mmCIF file with all atom_site columns, C-alpha atoms in Angstrom:
data_model
loop_
_atom_site.group_PDB
_atom_site.id
_atom_site.type_symbol
_atom_site.label_atom_id
_atom_site.label_alt_id
_atom_site.label_comp_id
_atom_site.label_asym_id
_atom_site.label_entity_id
_atom_site.label_seq_id
_atom_site.pdbx_PDB_ins_code
_atom_site.Cartn_x
_atom_site.Cartn_y
_atom_site.Cartn_z
_atom_site.occupancy
_atom_site.B_iso_or_equiv
_atom_site.pdbx_formal_charge
_atom_site.auth_seq_id
_atom_site.auth_comp_id
_atom_site.auth_asym_id
_atom_site.auth_atom_id
_atom_site.pdbx_PDB_model_num
ATOM 1   C CA . TYR A 1 1   ? -3.412  -31.492 5.426  1.00 92.00 ? 27  TYR A CA 1
ATOM 2   C CA . ARG A 1 2   ? -2.523  -27.974 4.331  1.00 88.00 ? 28  ARG A CA 1
ATOM 3   C CA . CYS A 1 3   ? -4.081  -26.036 1.546  1.00 83.00 ? 29  CYS A CA 1
ATOM 4   C CA . PHE A 1 4   ? -4.533  -22.368 0.671  1.00 87.00 ? 30  PHE A CA 1
ATOM 5   C CA . LEU A 1 5   ? -5.545  -20.929 4.045  1.00 88.00 ? 31  LEU A CA 1
ATOM 6   C CA . LYS A 1 6   ? -2.842  -18.454 5.031  1.00 88.00 ? 32  LYS A CA 1
ATOM 7   C CA . SER A 1 7   ? -4.641  -16.007 7.266  1.00 85.00 ? 33  SER A CA 1
ATOM 8   C CA . CYS A 1 8   ? -5.537  -15.695 10.906 1.00 84.00 ? 34  CYS A CA 1
ATOM 9   C CA . ASN A 1 9   ? -7.946  -13.653 12.969 1.00 85.00 ? 35  ASN A CA 1
ATOM 10  C CA . TYR A 1 10  ? -5.226  -13.018 15.569 1.00 84.00 ? 36  TYR A CA 1
ATOM 11  C CA . GLY A 1 11  ? -2.456  -10.467 15.185 1.00 80.00 ? 37  GLY A CA 1
ATOM 12  C CA . CYS A 1 12  ? 0.514   -12.077 16.968 1.00 80.00 ? 38  CYS A CA 1
ATOM 13  C CA . TYR A 1 13  ? 3.683   -10.100 16.327 1.00 76.00 ? 39  TYR A CA 1
ATOM 14  C CA . TYR A 1 14  ? 5.789   -13.229 15.752 1.00 75.00 ? 40  TYR A CA 1
ATOM 15  C CA . CYS A 1 15  ? 3.493   -14.934 13.251 1.00 74.00 ? 41  CYS A CA 1
ATOM 16  C CA . PRO A 1 16  ? 3.625   -14.211 9.506  1.00 69.00 ? 42  PRO A CA 1
ATOM 17  C CA . PHE A 1 17  ? 0.042   -15.421 8.977  1.00 68.00 ? 43  PHE A CA 1
ATOM 18  C CA . SER A 1 18  ? -1.451  -12.795 11.275 1.00 68.00 ? 44  SER A CA 1
ATOM 19  C CA . LYS A 1 19  ? -0.420  -10.198 8.723  1.00 68.00 ? 45  LYS A CA 1
ATOM 20  C CA . ASN A 1 20  ? -2.248  -11.887 5.829  1.00 72.00 ? 46  ASN A CA 1
ATOM 21  C CA . LYS A 1 21  ? -5.791  -11.068 4.827  1.00 81.00 ? 47  LYS A CA 1
ATOM 22  C CA . GLN A 1 22  ? -7.209  -13.367 2.187  1.00 85.00 ? 48  GLN A CA 1
ATOM 23  C CA . SER A 1 23  ? -9.779  -12.459 -0.424 1.00 88.00 ? 49  SER A CA 1
ATOM 24  C CA . GLN A 1 24  ? -13.122 -14.214 -0.710 1.00 92.00 ? 50  GLN A CA 1
ATOM 25  C CA . ALA A 1 25  ? -11.813 -15.880 -3.892 1.00 94.00 ? 51  ALA A CA 1
ATOM 26  C CA . GLU A 1 26  ? -8.791  -17.274 -2.017 1.00 92.00 ? 52  GLU A CA 1
ATOM 27  C CA . LEU A 1 27  ? -10.993 -18.570 0.800  1.00 93.00 ? 53  LEU A CA 1
ATOM 28  C CA . ALA A 1 28  ? -13.357 -20.095 -1.774 1.00 95.00 ? 54  ALA A CA 1
ATOM 29  C CA . ALA A 1 29  ? -10.384 -21.903 -3.359 1.00 95.00 ? 55  ALA A CA 1
ATOM 30  C CA . ASP A 1 30  ? -9.313  -23.187 0.068  1.00 95.00 ? 56  ASP A CA 1
ATOM 31  C CA . LYS A 1 31  ? -12.850 -24.454 0.689  1.00 96.00 ? 57  LYS A CA 1
ATOM 32  C CA . LYS A 1 32  ? -13.006 -26.076 -2.754 1.00 97.00 ? 58  LYS A CA 1
ATOM 33  C CA . TYR A 1 33  ? -9.757  -27.983 -2.272 1.00 96.00 ? 59  TYR A CA 1
ATOM 34  C CA . LEU A 1 34  ? -10.616 -28.963 1.292  1.00 97.00 ? 60  LEU A CA 1
ATOM 35  C CA . ASN A 1 35  ? -13.899 -30.413 0.028  1.00 97.00 ? 61  ASN A CA 1
ATOM 36  C CA . GLN A 1 36  ? -12.028 -32.252 -2.741 1.00 97.00 ? 62  GLN A CA 1
ATOM 37  C CA . PHE A 1 37  ? -9.708  -33.693 -0.098 1.00 97.00 ? 63  PHE A CA 1
ATOM 38  C CA . VAL A 1 38  ? -12.684 -34.926 1.941  1.00 97.00 ? 64  VAL A CA 1
ATOM 39  C CA . GLU A 1 39  ? -14.291 -36.429 -1.176 1.00 97.00 ? 65  GLU A CA 1
ATOM 40  C CA . ARG A 1 40  ? -11.025 -38.222 -1.960 1.00 96.00 ? 66  ARG A CA 1
ATOM 41  C CA . ILE A 1 41  ? -10.861 -39.645 1.560  1.00 96.00 ? 67  ILE A CA 1
ATOM 42  C CA . LEU A 1 42  ? -14.397 -40.973 1.093  1.00 94.00 ? 68  LEU A CA 1
ATOM 43  C CA . THR A 1 43  ? -13.211 -43.080 -1.863 1.00 95.00 ? 69  THR A CA 1
ATOM 44  C CA . LEU A 1 44  ? -10.400 -44.773 0.054  1.00 95.00 ? 70  LEU A CA 1
ATOM 45  C CA . ARG A 1 45  ? -10.507 -48.309 1.357  1.00 94.00 ? 71  ARG A CA 1
ATOM 46  C CA . PRO A 1 46  ? -7.468  -48.397 3.647  1.00 95.00 ? 72  PRO A CA 1
ATOM 47  C CA . SER A 1 47  ? -6.274  -51.553 5.362  1.00 95.00 ? 73  SER A CA 1
ATOM 48  C CA . GLN A 1 48  ? -5.689  -49.611 8.591  1.00 96.00 ? 74  GLN A CA 1
ATOM 49  C CA . PRO A 1 49  ? -7.551  -46.782 10.338 1.00 97.00 ? 75  PRO A CA 1
ATOM 50  C CA . LEU A 1 50  ? -6.509  -43.263 9.324  1.00 97.00 ? 76  LEU A CA 1
ATOM 51  C CA . LYS A 1 51  ? -5.800  -40.196 11.431 1.00 97.00 ? 77  LYS A CA 1
ATOM 52  C CA . ILE A 1 52  ? -6.062  -36.794 9.789  1.00 97.00 ? 78  ILE A CA 1
ATOM 53  C CA . LEU A 1 53  ? -4.377  -33.628 11.028 1.00 97.00 ? 79  LEU A CA 1
ATOM 54  C CA . PHE A 1 54  ? -5.291  -30.222 9.626  1.00 96.00 ? 80  PHE A CA 1
ATOM 55  C CA . THR A 1 55  ? -2.418  -27.765 10.023 1.00 92.00 ? 81  THR A CA 1
ATOM 56  C CA . PRO A 1 56  ? -3.383  -24.705 8.008  1.00 90.00 ? 82  PRO A CA 1
ATOM 57  C CA . TYR A 1 57  ? -1.081  -21.716 7.785  1.00 88.00 ? 83  TYR A CA 1
ATOM 58  C CA . GLY A 1 58  ? -3.642  -19.750 9.738  1.00 88.00 ? 84  GLY A CA 1
ATOM 59  C CA . GLU A 1 59  ? -6.831  -20.293 11.717 1.00 92.00 ? 85  GLU A CA 1
ATOM 60  C CA . GLY A 1 60  ? -9.194  -22.840 10.197 1.00 93.00 ? 86  GLY A CA 1
ATOM 61  C CA . LEU A 1 61  ? -11.881 -23.431 12.815 1.00 94.00 ? 87  LEU A CA 1
ATOM 62  C CA . VAL A 1 62  ? -13.288 -19.914 12.469 1.00 93.00 ? 88  VAL A CA 1
ATOM 63  C CA . HIS A 1 63  ? -14.343 -20.988 8.978  1.00 94.00 ? 89  HIS A CA 1
ATOM 64  C CA . GLY A 1 64  ? -17.428 -23.196 9.002  1.00 94.00 ? 90  GLY A CA 1
ATOM 65  C CA . TYR A 1 65  ? -16.122 -25.289 6.130  1.00 96.00 ? 91  TYR A CA 1
ATOM 66  C CA . TYR A 1 66  ? -13.274 -26.654 8.296  1.00 97.00 ? 92  TYR A CA 1
ATOM 67  C CA . GLN A 1 67  ? -15.826 -27.628 10.926 1.00 97.00 ? 93  GLN A CA 1
ATOM 68  C CA . ASP A 1 68  ? -17.952 -29.203 8.161  1.00 97.00 ? 94  ASP A CA 1
ATOM 69  C CA . ALA A 1 69  ? -14.951 -31.212 6.946  1.00 97.00 ? 95  ALA A CA 1
ATOM 70  C CA . MET A 1 70  ? -14.233 -32.495 10.447 1.00 97.00 ? 96  MET A CA 1
ATOM 71  C CA . ILE A 1 71  ? -17.885 -33.460 10.908 1.00 97.00 ? 97  ILE A CA 1
ATOM 72  C CA . ARG A 1 72  ? -18.014 -35.323 7.577  1.00 97.00 ? 98  ARG A CA 1
ATOM 73  C CA . LEU A 1 73  ? -14.739 -37.139 8.206  1.00 98.00 ? 99  LEU A CA 1
ATOM 74  C CA . SER A 1 74  ? -15.817 -38.181 11.707 1.00 97.00 ? 100 SER A CA 1
ATOM 75  C CA . GLN A 1 75  ? -18.681 -40.173 10.189 1.00 96.00 ? 101 GLN A CA 1
ATOM 76  C CA . ILE A 1 76  ? -16.309 -42.443 8.237  1.00 96.00 ? 102 ILE A CA 1
ATOM 77  C CA . ASP A 1 77  ? -15.701 -45.820 9.882  1.00 95.00 ? 103 ASP A CA 1
ATOM 78  C CA . PHE A 1 78  ? -12.012 -46.050 8.983  1.00 97.00 ? 104 PHE A CA 1
ATOM 79  C CA . ILE A 1 79  ? -11.208 -42.584 10.335 1.00 97.00 ? 105 ILE A CA 1
ATOM 80  C CA . GLU A 1 80  ? -9.803  -42.986 13.826 1.00 97.00 ? 106 GLU A CA 1
ATOM 81  C CA . ALA A 1 81  ? -9.121  -39.313 14.567 1.00 97.00 ? 107 ALA A CA 1
ATOM 82  C CA . ILE A 1 82  ? -9.493  -35.850 13.075 1.00 97.00 ? 108 ILE A CA 1
ATOM 83  C CA . SER A 1 83  ? -7.287  -33.156 14.569 1.00 97.00 ? 109 SER A CA 1
ATOM 84  C CA . ILE A 1 84  ? -6.762  -29.492 13.861 1.00 96.00 ? 110 ILE A CA 1
ATOM 85  C CA . GLN A 1 85  ? -4.282  -26.921 15.063 1.00 93.00 ? 111 GLN A CA 1
ATOM 86  C CA . THR A 1 86  ? -6.267  -23.928 16.312 1.00 95.00 ? 112 THR A CA 1
ATOM 87  C CA . ASN A 1 87  ? -5.976  -20.713 18.278 1.00 92.00 ? 113 ASN A CA 1
ATOM 88  C CA . PHE A 1 88  ? -9.359  -21.682 19.779 1.00 94.00 ? 114 PHE A CA 1
ATOM 89  C CA . SER A 1 89  ? -10.938 -18.318 19.079 1.00 93.00 ? 115 SER A CA 1
ATOM 90  C CA . LEU A 1 90  ? -14.245 -19.935 18.165 1.00 92.00 ? 116 LEU A CA 1
ATOM 91  C CA . LYS A 1 91  ? -17.030 -20.254 20.742 1.00 93.00 ? 117 LYS A CA 1
ATOM 92  C CA . ALA A 1 92  ? -16.465 -23.653 22.337 1.00 94.00 ? 118 ALA A CA 1
ATOM 93  C CA . ASP A 1 93  ? -20.071 -24.183 23.380 1.00 93.00 ? 119 ASP A CA 1
ATOM 94  C CA . THR A 1 94  ? -21.322 -23.454 19.849 1.00 94.00 ? 120 THR A CA 1
ATOM 95  C CA . PHE A 1 95  ? -18.694 -25.791 18.384 1.00 95.00 ? 121 PHE A CA 1
ATOM 96  C CA . SER A 1 96  ? -19.609 -28.555 20.863 1.00 94.00 ? 122 SER A CA 1
ATOM 97  C CA . ALA A 1 97  ? -23.321 -28.085 20.131 1.00 94.00 ? 123 ALA A CA 1
ATOM 98  C CA . ARG A 1 98  ? -22.665 -28.325 16.395 1.00 96.00 ? 124 ARG A CA 1
ATOM 99  C CA . LEU A 1 99  ? -20.763 -31.581 16.870 1.00 96.00 ? 125 LEU A CA 1
ATOM 100 C CA . HIS A 1 100 ? -23.615 -32.952 19.017 1.00 96.00 ? 126 HIS A CA 1
ATOM 101 C CA . ALA A 1 101 ? -26.217 -31.911 16.428 1.00 97.00 ? 127 ALA A CA 1
ATOM 102 C CA . HIS A 1 102 ? -24.385 -33.994 13.817 1.00 97.00 ? 128 HIS A CA 1
ATOM 103 C CA . CYS A 1 103 ? -23.940 -36.973 16.170 1.00 97.00 ? 129 CYS A CA 1
ATOM 104 C CA . VAL A 1 104 ? -20.158 -36.739 15.880 1.00 97.00 ? 130 VAL A CA 1
ATOM 105 C CA . PRO A 1 105 ? -18.291 -39.462 17.769 1.00 97.00 ? 131 PRO A CA 1
ATOM 106 C CA . LEU A 1 106 ? -16.443 -37.024 20.024 1.00 96.00 ? 132 LEU A CA 1
ATOM 107 C CA . HIS A 1 107 ? -13.606 -39.437 20.803 1.00 95.00 ? 133 HIS A CA 1
ATOM 108 C CA . LYS A 1 108 ? -12.481 -38.884 17.189 1.00 97.00 ? 134 LYS A CA 1
ATOM 109 C CA . ILE A 1 109 ? -12.155 -35.084 17.543 1.00 97.00 ? 135 ILE A CA 1
ATOM 110 C CA . LYS A 1 110 ? -8.808  -33.846 18.795 1.00 96.00 ? 136 LYS A CA 1
ATOM 111 C CA . LEU A 1 111 ? -7.761  -30.220 19.143 1.00 95.00 ? 137 LEU A CA 1
ATOM 112 C CA . TRP A 1 112 ? -4.234  -28.864 19.188 1.00 94.00 ? 138 TRP A CA 1
ATOM 113 C CA . ILE A 1 113 ? -4.942  -25.543 20.881 1.00 95.00 ? 139 ILE A CA 1
ATOM 114 C CA . SER A 1 114 ? -2.398  -22.742 20.983 1.00 92.00 ? 140 SER A CA 1
ATOM 115 C CA . PHE A 1 115 ? -2.937  -20.223 23.768 1.00 94.00 ? 141 PHE A CA 1
ATOM 116 C CA . HIS A 1 116 ? -1.962  -16.673 22.754 1.00 93.00 ? 142 HIS A CA 1
ATOM 117 C CA . PRO A 1 117 ? -1.680  -14.417 25.833 1.00 93.00 ? 143 PRO A CA 1
ATOM 118 C CA . SER A 1 118 ? -1.021  -11.400 23.609 1.00 90.00 ? 144 SER A CA 1
ATOM 119 C CA . GLU A 1 119 ? -4.456  -11.894 21.981 1.00 91.00 ? 145 GLU A CA 1
ATOM 120 C CA . ILE A 1 120 ? -6.764  -13.122 24.764 1.00 94.00 ? 146 ILE A CA 1
ATOM 121 C CA . THR A 1 121 ? -6.766  -12.925 28.530 1.00 95.00 ? 147 THR A CA 1
ATOM 122 C CA . LEU A 1 122 ? -6.244  -16.074 30.532 1.00 96.00 ? 148 LEU A CA 1
ATOM 123 C CA . GLU A 1 123 ? -9.686  -15.642 32.096 1.00 95.00 ? 149 GLU A CA 1
ATOM 124 C CA . LYS A 1 124 ? -11.495 -15.432 28.745 1.00 96.00 ? 150 LYS A CA 1
ATOM 125 C CA . PHE A 1 125 ? -9.471  -18.334 27.357 1.00 95.00 ? 151 PHE A CA 1
ATOM 126 C CA . LEU A 1 126 ? -10.321 -20.538 30.340 1.00 94.00 ? 152 LEU A CA 1
ATOM 127 C CA . GLN A 1 127 ? -14.007 -19.551 30.287 1.00 94.00 ? 153 GLN A CA 1
ATOM 128 C CA . ASN A 1 128 ? -14.180 -20.669 26.661 1.00 94.00 ? 154 ASN A CA 1
ATOM 129 C CA . TYR A 1 129 ? -12.062 -23.768 27.274 1.00 92.00 ? 155 TYR A CA 1
ATOM 130 C CA . GLN A 1 130 ? -14.328 -24.912 30.111 1.00 91.00 ? 156 GLN A CA 1
ATOM 131 C CA . LYS A 1 131 ? -17.311 -24.866 27.719 1.00 93.00 ? 157 LYS A CA 1
ATOM 132 C CA . LEU A 1 132 ? -15.706 -27.441 25.428 1.00 90.00 ? 158 LEU A CA 1
ATOM 133 C CA . ASP A 1 133 ? -17.155 -30.931 25.685 1.00 89.00 ? 159 ASP A CA 1
ATOM 134 C CA . THR A 1 134 ? -14.763 -32.879 27.915 1.00 87.00 ? 160 THR A CA 1
ATOM 135 C CA . ARG A 1 135 ? -14.858 -35.911 25.608 1.00 90.00 ? 161 ARG A CA 1
ATOM 136 C CA . ILE A 1 136 ? -12.868 -33.956 23.025 1.00 92.00 ? 162 ILE A CA 1
ATOM 137 C CA . GLN A 1 137 ? -9.164  -34.652 23.483 1.00 91.00 ? 163 GLN A CA 1
ATOM 138 C CA . VAL A 1 138 ? -7.062  -31.514 23.779 1.00 92.00 ? 164 VAL A CA 1
ATOM 139 C CA . THR A 1 139 ? -3.386  -30.714 23.705 1.00 91.00 ? 165 THR A CA 1
ATOM 140 C CA . LEU A 1 140 ? -2.533  -27.175 24.755 1.00 94.00 ? 166 LEU A CA 1
ATOM 141 C CA . GLY A 1 141 ? 0.482   -25.220 23.651 1.00 93.00 ? 167 GLY A CA 1
ATOM 142 C CA . ALA A 1 142 ? 1.931   -21.743 23.802 1.00 93.00 ? 168 ALA A CA 1
ATOM 143 C CA . ILE A 1 143 ? 4.881   -19.848 22.436 1.00 88.00 ? 169 ILE A CA 1
ATOM 144 C CA . ALA A 1 144 ? 7.775   -19.599 24.893 1.00 90.00 ? 170 ALA A CA 1
ATOM 145 C CA . ASP A 1 145 ? 7.809   -15.823 25.121 1.00 91.00 ? 171 ASP A CA 1
ATOM 146 C CA . PRO A 1 146 ? 9.605   -14.766 28.313 1.00 92.00 ? 172 PRO A CA 1
ATOM 147 C CA . LYS A 1 147 ? 7.046   -11.950 28.717 1.00 91.00 ? 173 LYS A CA 1
ATOM 148 C CA . HIS A 1 148 ? 4.362   -14.595 29.281 1.00 93.00 ? 174 HIS A CA 1
ATOM 149 C CA . ILE A 1 149 ? 6.035   -16.963 31.761 1.00 95.00 ? 175 ILE A CA 1
ATOM 150 C CA . GLU A 1 150 ? 3.811   -15.913 34.643 1.00 96.00 ? 176 GLU A CA 1
ATOM 151 C CA . VAL A 1 151 ? 0.527   -16.289 32.740 1.00 96.00 ? 177 VAL A CA 1
ATOM 152 C CA . LEU A 1 152 ? 1.625   -19.699 31.407 1.00 96.00 ? 178 LEU A CA 1
ATOM 153 C CA . GLN A 1 153 ? 2.458   -20.805 34.942 1.00 95.00 ? 179 GLN A CA 1
ATOM 154 C CA . GLN A 1 154 ? -1.039  -19.699 36.000 1.00 95.00 ? 180 GLN A CA 1
ATOM 155 C CA . LEU A 1 155 ? -2.595  -21.559 33.073 1.00 95.00 ? 181 LEU A CA 1
ATOM 156 C CA . LYS A 1 156 ? -0.816  -24.762 34.019 1.00 92.00 ? 182 LYS A CA 1
ATOM 157 C CA . THR A 1 157 ? -2.159  -24.635 37.567 1.00 92.00 ? 183 THR A CA 1
ATOM 158 C CA . MET A 1 158 ? -5.728  -24.141 36.302 1.00 90.00 ? 184 MET A CA 1
ATOM 159 C CA . LEU A 1 159 ? -5.814  -27.092 33.910 1.00 86.00 ? 185 LEU A CA 1
ATOM 160 C CA . LYS A 1 160 ? -7.089  -30.552 34.684 1.00 79.00 ? 186 LYS A CA 1
ATOM 161 C CA . PRO A 1 161 ? -4.246  -32.953 35.556 1.00 77.00 ? 187 PRO A CA 1
ATOM 162 C CA . SER A 1 162 ? -4.913  -34.853 32.319 1.00 77.00 ? 188 SER A CA 1
ATOM 163 C CA . ASP A 1 163 ? -4.375  -31.733 30.169 1.00 82.00 ? 189 ASP A CA 1
ATOM 164 C CA . TYR A 1 164 ? -0.934  -31.425 28.684 1.00 85.00 ? 190 TYR A CA 1
ATOM 165 C CA . LEU A 1 165 ? 0.647   -28.011 28.184 1.00 91.00 ? 191 LEU A CA 1
ATOM 166 C CA . PHE A 1 166 ? 3.711   -27.616 25.995 1.00 92.00 ? 192 PHE A CA 1
ATOM 167 C CA . VAL A 1 167 ? 5.756   -24.591 24.997 1.00 93.00 ? 193 VAL A CA 1
ATOM 168 C CA . ASN A 1 168 ? 7.431   -23.902 21.666 1.00 88.00 ? 194 ASN A CA 1
ATOM 169 C CA . ALA A 1 169 ? 10.721  -22.028 21.616 1.00 85.00 ? 195 ALA A CA 1
ATOM 170 C CA . MET A 1 170 ? 10.764  -18.844 19.557 1.00 80.00 ? 196 MET A CA 1
ATOM 171 C CA . GLU A 1 171 ? 13.793  -20.006 17.615 1.00 73.00 ? 197 GLU A CA 1
ATOM 172 C CA . GLY A 1 172 ? 12.873  -18.132 14.441 1.00 67.00 ? 198 GLY A CA 1
ATOM 173 C CA . LEU A 1 173 ? 13.029  -14.821 16.296 1.00 70.00 ? 199 LEU A CA 1
ATOM 174 C CA . LYS A 1 174 ? 16.320  -15.718 17.981 1.00 76.00 ? 200 LYS A CA 1
ATOM 175 C CA . ILE A 1 175 ? 15.083  -14.557 21.370 1.00 78.00 ? 201 ILE A CA 1
ATOM 176 C CA . PRO A 1 176 ? 17.769  -15.210 23.972 1.00 85.00 ? 202 PRO A CA 1
ATOM 177 C CA . TYR A 1 177 ? 16.567  -17.304 26.876 1.00 90.00 ? 203 TYR A CA 1
ATOM 178 C CA . THR A 1 178 ? 18.157  -16.890 30.284 1.00 92.00 ? 204 THR A CA 1
ATOM 179 C CA . PRO A 1 179 ? 18.779  -19.942 32.481 1.00 95.00 ? 205 PRO A CA 1
ATOM 180 C CA . THR A 1 180 ? 15.809  -18.752 34.585 1.00 96.00 ? 206 THR A CA 1
ATOM 181 C CA . ASP A 1 181 ? 13.579  -18.627 31.468 1.00 94.00 ? 207 ASP A CA 1
ATOM 182 C CA . ILE A 1 182 ? 14.660  -22.128 30.449 1.00 92.00 ? 208 ILE A CA 1
ATOM 183 C CA . ALA A 1 183 ? 13.982  -23.514 33.928 1.00 96.00 ? 209 ALA A CA 1
ATOM 184 C CA . ALA A 1 184 ? 10.537  -21.894 34.033 1.00 96.00 ? 210 ALA A CA 1
ATOM 185 C CA . PHE A 1 185 ? 9.559   -23.160 30.571 1.00 94.00 ? 211 PHE A CA 1
ATOM 186 C CA . THR A 1 186 ? 10.897  -26.632 31.381 1.00 94.00 ? 212 THR A CA 1
ATOM 187 C CA . ASP A 1 187 ? 8.700   -26.691 34.473 1.00 93.00 ? 213 ASP A CA 1
ATOM 188 C CA . ILE A 1 188 ? 5.654   -25.592 32.444 1.00 93.00 ? 214 ILE A CA 1
ATOM 189 C CA . ASP A 1 189 ? 6.224   -28.153 29.647 1.00 89.00 ? 215 ASP A CA 1
#
């Protein structure tokens, strides 16, 4: 699901959404249509379980209404999973506590977390990550910026063996990768 959210609280140089600042009216429209989407899902009677992935053009989890949508959807019997792509800049312990307060079946919540070494230190990222309820399934990713090979290698060594870390090539920026870069990113991913 994508709607009108096209802004992010991070300022990554390679991302067009970090340069957008949305008005309160635009965010209200995004919230309105997200709520309409949730209401529509509530009317469905599918023959098979559904999985929902939120992939906004920006950061959704910093907005409470995306968290609200995930909580509401998690309560539906035919919803198998609710996922969101996130930079994980929210406070993980607060997010986990909110899910617990609403009795969310945590096995349904899945996070596609993108680590941004240009925006947060590895230490702060890991401190926050370790506060996330371990029953929430996570996939970790990062942009394959050659400047960040070393920090991504460190991240990989600090994750639980069950955590997957992938890297995305910066194809849009046409950054040339050396054979050494490619080997390092292949080892990380």
